[in-house]
PDB file of C-alpha atoms in Angstrom:
ATOM      1  CA  GLY A  85       0.011  -0.010   0.040  1.00 60.00           C
ATOM      2  CA  GLN A  86       0.865   3.646  -0.001  1.00 73.00           C
ATOM      3  CA  SER A  87       1.740   5.399   3.226  1.00 89.00           C
ATOM      4  CA  LEU A  88       3.681   8.297   4.749  1.00 94.00           C
ATOM      5  CA  GLU A  89       4.784   8.117   8.348  1.00 96.00           C
ATOM      6  CA  GLN A  90       5.671  11.087  10.528  1.00 97.00           C
ATOM      7  CA  PRO A  91       5.523  11.674  14.257  1.00 97.00           C
ATOM      8  CA  SER A  92       2.276  12.972  15.655  1.00 96.00           C
ATOM      9  CA  GLU A  93       3.659  15.586  17.951  1.00 97.00           C
ATOM     10  CA  VAL A  94       6.928  17.239  18.832  1.00 97.00           C
ATOM     11  CA  THR A  95       7.416  19.717  21.699  1.00 97.00           C
ATOM     12  CA  ALA A  96      10.488  21.985  22.029  1.00 97.00           C
ATOM     13  CA  VAL A  97      11.521  25.261  23.587  1.00 97.00           C
ATOM     14  CA  GLU A  98      12.161  28.563  21.838  1.00 97.00           C
ATOM     15  CA  GLY A  99      15.551  28.645  20.196  1.00 97.00           C
ATOM     16  CA  ALA A 100      15.784  24.900  19.907  1.00 97.00           C
ATOM     17  CA  ILE A 101      16.192  22.780  16.788  1.00 97.00           C
ATOM     18  CA  VAL A 102      13.531  20.255  15.825  1.00 97.00           C
ATOM     19  CA  GLN A 103      13.763  17.529  13.179  1.00 98.00           C
ATOM     20  CA  ILE A 104      10.541  15.986  11.780  1.00 98.00           C
ATOM     21  CA  ASN A 105      11.166  12.736   9.993  1.00 98.00           C
ATOM     22  CA  CYS A 106       9.063  11.332   7.156  1.00 98.00           C
ATOM     23  CA  THR A 107       9.278   7.862   5.743  1.00 97.00           C
ATOM     24  CA  TYR A 108       7.206   6.969   2.715  1.00 96.00           C
ATOM     25  CA  GLN A 109       6.041   4.125   0.629  1.00 94.00           C
ATOM     26  CA  THR A 110       4.322   5.078  -2.601  1.00 87.00           C
ATOM     27  CA  SER A 111       3.792   3.573  -6.023  1.00 83.00           C
ATOM     28  CA  GLY A 112       5.670   6.456  -7.673  1.00 86.00           C
ATOM     29  CA  PHE A 113       7.911   9.289  -6.609  1.00 90.00           C
ATOM     30  CA  TYR A 114       8.762  12.633  -8.145  1.00 89.00           C
ATOM     31  CA  GLY A 115       9.524  14.569  -4.985  1.00 92.00           C
ATOM     32  CA  LEU A 116       8.844  15.290  -1.338  1.00 94.00           C
ATOM     33  CA  SER A 117       7.230  18.497  -0.189  1.00 94.00           C
ATOM     34  CA  TRP A 118       6.757  20.031   3.235  1.00 96.00           C
ATOM     35  CA  TYR A 119       3.854  22.235   4.227  1.00 95.00           C
ATOM     36  CA  GLN A 120       3.116  24.248   7.353  1.00 97.00           C
ATOM     37  CA  GLN A 121      -0.443  24.748   8.508  1.00 96.00           C
ATOM     38  CA  HIS A 122      -1.503  26.953  11.453  1.00 96.00           C
ATOM     39  CA  ASP A 123      -4.812  26.324  13.183  1.00 93.00           C
ATOM     40  CA  GLY A 124      -7.676  27.544  10.967  1.00 89.00           C
ATOM     41  CA  GLY A 125      -5.429  28.305   8.027  1.00 92.00           C
ATOM     42  CA  ALA A 126      -4.497  26.633   4.750  1.00 92.00           C
ATOM     43  CA  PRO A 127      -1.251  24.801   4.119  1.00 93.00           C
ATOM     44  CA  THR A 128       1.646  26.971   3.202  1.00 92.00           C
ATOM     45  CA  PHE A 129       4.458  25.554   1.059  1.00 91.00           C
ATOM     46  CA  LEU A 130       7.754  25.318   2.826  1.00 94.00           C
ATOM     47  CA  SER A 131      10.168  23.227   0.680  1.00 94.00           C
ATOM     48  CA  TYR A 132      10.483  20.649  -2.069  1.00 92.00           C
ATOM     49  CA  ASN A 133      13.156  17.989  -2.618  1.00 95.00           C
ATOM     50  CA  ALA A 134      13.192  16.174  -5.915  1.00 93.00           C
ATOM     51  CA  LEU A 135      16.846  15.042  -5.560  1.00 95.00           C
ATOM     52  CA  ASP A 136      18.858  13.622  -2.693  1.00 97.00           C
ATOM     53  CA  GLY A 137      20.427  16.116  -0.408  1.00 97.00           C
ATOM     54  CA  LEU A 138      19.754  19.078   1.737  1.00 97.00           C
ATOM     55  CA  GLU A 139      17.727  22.163   0.736  1.00 94.00           C
ATOM     56  CA  GLU A 140      18.076  25.184   2.944  1.00 93.00           C
ATOM     57  CA  THR A 141      15.571  28.092   3.107  1.00 88.00           C
ATOM     58  CA  GLY A 142      16.319  30.401   5.996  1.00 92.00           C
ATOM     59  CA  ARG A 143      15.671  28.679   9.320  1.00 95.00           C
ATOM     60  CA  PHE A 144      14.094  25.696   7.606  1.00 96.00           C
ATOM     61  CA  SER A 145      15.977  22.933   5.857  1.00 97.00           C
ATOM     62  CA  SER A 146      14.664  19.789   4.199  1.00 98.00           C
ATOM     63  CA  PHE A 147      16.563  16.594   3.363  1.00 98.00           C
ATOM     64  CA  LEU A 148      15.810  13.710   1.075  1.00 98.00           C
ATOM     65  CA  SER A 149      17.281  10.242   0.669  1.00 97.00           C
ATOM     66  CA  ARG A 150      15.396   8.473  -2.178  1.00 96.00           C
ATOM     67  CA  SER A 151      17.241   5.244  -1.623  1.00 95.00           C
ATOM     68  CA  ASP A 152      15.973   5.167   2.008  1.00 96.00           C
ATOM     69  CA  SER A 153      12.521   6.514   1.155  1.00 96.00           C
ATOM     70  CA  TYR A 154      13.150   9.038   3.844  1.00 96.00           C
ATOM     71  CA  GLY A 155      13.212  12.781   4.309  1.00 98.00           C
ATOM     72  CA  TYR A 156      13.166  15.269   7.146  1.00 98.00           C
ATOM     73  CA  LEU A 157      12.335  18.865   7.868  1.00 98.00           C
ATOM     74  CA  LEU A 158      14.686  20.713  10.179  1.00 98.00           C
ATOM     75  CA  LEU A 159      13.404  23.779  12.020  1.00 97.00           C
ATOM     76  CA  GLN A 160      16.167  25.824  13.591  1.00 97.00           C
ATOM     77  CA  GLU A 161      16.087  28.732  16.070  1.00 97.00           C
ATOM     78  CA  LEU A 162      12.555  27.862  16.942  1.00 97.00           C
ATOM     79  CA  GLN A 163      10.133  30.712  17.460  1.00 97.00           C
ATOM     80  CA  MET A 164       6.690  30.756  19.026  1.00 97.00           C
ATOM     81  CA  LYS A 165       5.161  31.406  15.656  1.00 97.00           C
ATOM     82  CA  ASP A 166       6.499  28.083  14.451  1.00 97.00           C
ATOM     83  CA  SER A 167       3.892  26.247  16.516  1.00 98.00           C
ATOM     84  CA  ALA A 168       1.760  24.632  13.809  1.00 97.00           C
ATOM     85  CA  SER A 169       1.163  21.325  12.002  1.00 97.00           C
ATOM     86  CA  TYR A 170       3.739  20.221   9.542  1.00 98.00           C
ATOM     87  CA  PHE A 171       2.911  17.834   6.740  1.00 97.00           C
ATOM     88  CA  CYS A 172       5.170  15.872   4.496  1.00 97.00           C
ATOM     89  CA  ALA A 173       3.712  15.129   1.075  1.00 94.00           C
ATOM     90  CA  VAL A 174       4.897  12.950  -1.742  1.00 93.00           C
ATOM     91  CA  ILE A 175       4.216  13.634  -5.470  1.00 87.00           C
ATOM     92  CA  PRO A 176       3.738  10.091  -6.698  1.00 83.00           C
ATOM     93  CA  GLY A 177       2.880  11.231 -10.216  1.00 77.00           C
ATOM     94  CA  TRP A 178      -0.012  12.710 -12.208  1.00 73.00           C
ATOM     95  CA  GLY A 179       0.392  15.949 -10.276  1.00 75.00           C
ATOM     96  CA  LYS A 180      -1.242  14.415  -7.220  1.00 83.00           C
ATOM     97  CA  LEU A 181      -0.067  15.019  -3.645  1.00 87.00           C
ATOM     98  CA  GLN A 182      -0.233  12.332  -0.983  1.00 89.00           C
ATOM     99  CA  PHE A 183      -0.053  13.743   2.548  1.00 93.00           C
ATOM    100  CA  GLY A 184       1.230  12.371   5.773  1.00 94.00           C
ATOM    101  CA  ALA A 185      -0.904  12.637   8.903  1.00 95.00           C
ATOM    102  CA  GLY A 186       0.921  15.690  10.057  1.00 96.00           C
ATOM    103  CA  THR A 187       3.191  16.572  12.949  1.00 97.00           C
ATOM    104  CA  GLN A 188       1.968  19.012  15.550  1.00 97.00           C
ATOM    105  CA  VAL A 189       4.928  21.122  16.742  1.00 98.00           C
ATOM    106  CA  VAL A 190       4.433  22.838  20.027  1.00 97.00           C
ATOM    107  CA  VAL A 191       6.989  25.558  20.890  1.00 97.00           C
ATOM    108  CA  THR A 192       7.185  26.555  24.574  1.00 96.00           C
ATOM    109  CA  PRO A 193       8.825  29.616  26.149  1.00 94.00           C
TER     110      PRO A 193
ATOM    111  CA  GLY B 175       4.717  33.476  -8.277  1.00 61.00           C
ATOM    112  CA  ALA B 176       2.279  30.588  -7.988  1.00 69.00           C
ATOM    113  CA  VAL B 177      -0.477  32.403  -6.091  1.00 88.00           C
ATOM    114  CA  VAL B 178      -3.763  30.599  -5.673  1.00 93.00           C
ATOM    115  CA  SER B 179      -6.865  32.456  -4.612  1.00 93.00           C
ATOM    116  CA  GLN B 180      -9.982  30.797  -3.111  1.00 96.00           C
ATOM    117  CA  HIS B 181     -13.326  32.320  -2.452  1.00 96.00           C
ATOM    118  CA  PRO B 182     -15.310  32.521  -0.255  1.00 96.00           C
ATOM    119  CA  SER B 183     -13.364  32.053   2.968  1.00 95.00           C
ATOM    120  CA  TRP B 184     -16.412  31.174   5.069  1.00 95.00           C
ATOM    121  CA  VAL B 185     -19.878  29.927   4.240  1.00 96.00           C
ATOM    122  CA  ILE B 186     -22.643  29.203   6.654  1.00 96.00           C
ATOM    123  CA  CYS B 187     -25.891  28.057   5.207  1.00 94.00           C
ATOM    124  CA  LYS B 188     -28.967  25.899   5.736  1.00 95.00           C
ATOM    125  CA  SER B 189     -29.192  22.222   5.015  1.00 96.00           C
ATOM    126  CA  GLY B 190     -30.211  21.620   1.425  1.00 96.00           C
ATOM    127  CA  THR B 191     -28.419  24.621  -0.012  1.00 95.00           C
ATOM    128  CA  SER B 192     -25.921  24.267  -2.824  1.00 96.00           C
ATOM    129  CA  VAL B 193     -22.612  26.106  -2.255  1.00 97.00           C
ATOM    130  CA  LYS B 194     -20.145  27.120  -4.975  1.00 97.00           C
ATOM    131  CA  ILE B 195     -16.428  27.597  -4.163  1.00 97.00           C
ATOM    132  CA  GLU B 196     -14.053  29.256  -6.571  1.00 97.00           C
ATOM    133  CA  CYS B 197     -10.345  28.601  -7.022  1.00 96.00           C
ATOM    134  CA  ARG B 198      -8.225  30.836  -9.172  1.00 94.00           C
ATOM    135  CA  SER B 199      -4.661  30.741 -10.163  1.00 92.00           C
ATOM    136  CA  LEU B 200      -3.625  34.470 -10.179  1.00 91.00           C
ATOM    137  CA  ASP B 201      -0.278  34.564 -11.861  1.00 86.00           C
ATOM    138  CA  PHE B 202      -0.069  31.373 -13.855  1.00 87.00           C
ATOM    139  CA  GLN B 203      -2.175  29.013 -15.926  1.00 88.00           C
ATOM    140  CA  ALA B 204      -3.149  25.788 -14.342  1.00 85.00           C
ATOM    141  CA  THR B 205      -4.419  22.985 -16.507  1.00 83.00           C
ATOM    142  CA  THR B 206      -4.879  20.977 -13.455  1.00 88.00           C
ATOM    143  CA  MET B 207      -6.217  21.936 -10.011  1.00 92.00           C
ATOM    144  CA  PHE B 208      -6.940  19.774  -7.009  1.00 94.00           C
ATOM    145  CA  TRP B 209      -9.707  19.858  -4.397  1.00 96.00           C
ATOM    146  CA  TYR B 210      -9.123  18.734  -0.849  1.00 96.00           C
ATOM    147  CA  ARG B 211     -11.235  18.335   2.250  1.00 96.00           C
ATOM    148  CA  GLN B 212      -9.881  18.470   5.763  1.00 95.00           C
ATOM    149  CA  PHE B 213     -11.664  17.591   8.927  1.00 93.00           C
ATOM    150  CA  PRO B 214     -10.479  18.981  12.292  1.00 89.00           C
ATOM    151  CA  LYS B 215      -7.173  17.567  13.455  1.00 88.00           C
ATOM    152  CA  GLN B 216      -6.853  15.423  10.344  1.00 92.00           C
ATOM    153  CA  SER B 217      -4.792  15.466   7.236  1.00 93.00           C
ATOM    154  CA  LEU B 218      -5.847  16.734   3.835  1.00 93.00           C
ATOM    155  CA  MET B 219      -7.773  14.248   1.755  1.00 92.00           C
ATOM    156  CA  LEU B 220      -7.726  14.591  -1.954  1.00 92.00           C
ATOM    157  CA  MET B 221     -11.345  14.702  -3.357  1.00 95.00           C
ATOM    158  CA  ALA B 222     -10.737  15.229  -7.007  1.00 94.00           C
ATOM    159  CA  THR B 223      -8.473  16.419  -9.773  1.00 92.00           C
ATOM    160  CA  SER B 224      -9.944  19.158 -11.851  1.00 90.00           C
ATOM    161  CA  ASN B 225      -8.833  19.188 -15.511  1.00 86.00           C
ATOM    162  CA  GLU B 226      -9.286  22.176 -17.745  1.00 85.00           C
ATOM    163  CA  GLY B 227     -11.666  21.414 -20.550  1.00 84.00           C
ATOM    164  CA  SER B 228     -12.565  17.925 -19.451  1.00 86.00           C
ATOM    165  CA  LYS B 229     -14.271  15.971 -16.710  1.00 89.00           C
ATOM    166  CA  ALA B 230     -12.839  15.926 -13.211  1.00 92.00           C
ATOM    167  CA  THR B 231     -11.268  12.720 -11.831  1.00 92.00           C
ATOM    168  CA  TYR B 232     -12.733  11.795  -8.424  1.00 95.00           C
ATOM    169  CA  GLU B 233     -11.026   9.804  -5.765  1.00 92.00           C
ATOM    170  CA  GLN B 234     -12.583   6.619  -4.530  1.00 92.00           C
ATOM    171  CA  GLY B 235     -15.555   7.226  -2.185  1.00 93.00           C
ATOM    172  CA  VAL B 236     -16.170  10.795  -3.419  1.00 95.00           C
ATOM    173  CA  GLU B 237     -19.592  11.257  -4.941  1.00 94.00           C
ATOM    174  CA  LYS B 238     -19.273  13.161  -8.306  1.00 93.00           C
ATOM    175  CA  ASP B 239     -22.913  14.110  -8.270  1.00 95.00           C
ATOM    176  CA  LYS B 240     -22.555  15.608  -4.837  1.00 96.00           C
ATOM    177  CA  PHE B 241     -19.387  17.504  -5.489  1.00 97.00           C
ATOM    178  CA  LEU B 242     -19.627  19.042  -8.957  1.00 96.00           C
ATOM    179  CA  ILE B 243     -16.354  20.351 -10.411  1.00 95.00           C
ATOM    180  CA  ASN B 244     -16.024  22.703 -13.363  1.00 92.00           C
ATOM    181  CA  HIS B 245     -12.762  23.833 -14.806  1.00 90.00           C
ATOM    182  CA  ALA B 246     -13.821  26.141 -17.602  1.00 83.00           C
ATOM    183  CA  SER B 247     -10.601  28.109 -18.013  1.00 89.00           C
ATOM    184  CA  LEU B 248      -6.945  27.809 -17.313  1.00 88.00           C
ATOM    185  CA  THR B 249      -7.257  30.003 -14.314  1.00 91.00           C
ATOM    186  CA  LEU B 250     -10.579  28.978 -12.644  1.00 93.00           C
ATOM    187  CA  SER B 251     -11.991  25.802 -11.130  1.00 94.00           C
ATOM    188  CA  THR B 252     -15.155  25.675  -9.151  1.00 96.00           C
ATOM    189  CA  LEU B 253     -16.476  23.124  -6.668  1.00 97.00           C
ATOM    190  CA  THR B 254     -20.207  23.084  -6.005  1.00 97.00           C
ATOM    191  CA  VAL B 255     -21.434  21.161  -2.985  1.00 97.00           C
ATOM    192  CA  THR B 256     -24.948  20.254  -3.969  1.00 96.00           C
ATOM    193  CA  SER B 257     -27.727  19.913  -1.470  1.00 96.00           C
ATOM    194  CA  ALA B 258     -25.290  20.232   1.370  1.00 95.00           C
ATOM    195  CA  HIS B 259     -25.960  18.588   4.708  1.00 95.00           C
ATOM    196  CA  PRO B 260     -24.296  18.982   8.098  1.00 95.00           C
ATOM    197  CA  GLU B 261     -21.920  16.113   7.428  1.00 95.00           C
ATOM    198  CA  ASP B 262     -20.540  18.109   4.504  1.00 96.00           C
ATOM    199  CA  SER B 263     -19.333  20.755   6.939  1.00 96.00           C
ATOM    200  CA  SER B 264     -15.565  20.829   6.550  1.00 96.00           C
ATOM    201  CA  PHE B 265     -12.598  22.865   5.375  1.00 96.00           C
ATOM    202  CA  TYR B 266     -12.307  22.724   1.594  1.00 97.00           C
ATOM    203  CA  ILE B 267      -8.998  23.659   0.014  1.00 97.00           C
ATOM    204  CA  CYS B 268      -7.915  23.908  -3.586  1.00 96.00           C
ATOM    205  CA  SER B 269      -4.429  23.810  -5.036  1.00 94.00           C
ATOM    206  CA  ALA B 270      -2.607  24.184  -8.307  1.00 90.00           C
ATOM    207  CA  SER B 271       0.919  23.867  -9.522  1.00 82.00           C
ATOM    208  CA  LEU B 272       3.014  25.223 -12.360  1.00 77.00           C
ATOM    209  CA  ASP B 273       3.660  21.698 -13.603  1.00 75.00           C
ATOM    210  CA  ASP B 274       2.226  18.294 -12.933  1.00 70.00           C
ATOM    211  CA  ASN B 275       5.175  17.149 -10.859  1.00 71.00           C
ATOM    212  CA  GLN B 276       6.056  20.357  -9.170  1.00 76.00           C
ATOM    213  CA  PRO B 277       4.955  21.453  -5.679  1.00 80.00           C
ATOM    214  CA  GLN B 278       1.374  22.497  -5.289  1.00 85.00           C
ATOM    215  CA  HIS B 279       0.318  25.867  -3.887  1.00 88.00           C
ATOM    216  CA  PHE B 280      -2.831  26.142  -1.883  1.00 93.00           C
ATOM    217  CA  GLY B 281      -5.624  28.566  -1.716  1.00 94.00           C
ATOM    218  CA  ASP B 282      -6.631  29.980   1.664  1.00 94.00           C
ATOM    219  CA  GLY B 283      -9.445  27.435   2.064  1.00 95.00           C
ATOM    220  CA  THR B 284     -13.173  27.703   2.557  1.00 97.00           C
ATOM    221  CA  ARG B 285     -14.749  26.785   5.841  1.00 96.00           C
ATOM    222  CA  LEU B 286     -18.160  25.393   5.157  1.00 96.00           C
ATOM    223  CA  SER B 287     -20.694  25.092   7.917  1.00 96.00           C
ATOM    224  CA  ILE B 288     -24.125  23.618   7.158  1.00 95.00           C
ATOM    225  CA  LEU B 289     -26.760  24.135   9.811  1.00 93.00           C
TER     226      LEU B 289
END
């Protein structure tokens, strides 16, 4: 079957570093995306990895290993506003997105 | 680039009403748009793929006569929830991408509440 696994919740203090892992099993693979969603809002695109390696965008970085069917999102210098749900999503083909269940990140003072 | 606009943001209406939600790609042409539904504390579930100039492709378990999709132009797709009932209350979100296998960008979503 097709599945994406990511932790349900992560709690960390301001200024800390959080890594959200995502493992996937899909029938096709074109890339791994990460989205942030605050309560009541729509998902916001964070990053996309089509090739192996690390992509850095400011405080957020995303990594992909296609051979391991694994990726992660790294949140550095955590801020209170980073409290949100984070979804990994695979593009298996045909333009579709398949989402993980989401990781609730809770940032504490 | 890749801005997607969705309207309306909120809808509250009586049971039995049909509700139309619009999704527009503002700065690019999208031959394909996607419609998702999200219940509280859950992930996004793909409902259907909207194809410009042709019929939408619905995911398993989604009633095509209940959720009518029209993609009449390269920048506009509409989702009509027909004869809505309280169980249709949800957060509906559309998305589009520049290319089939590129990241999708989402509209702001429509929160639908059926009384």
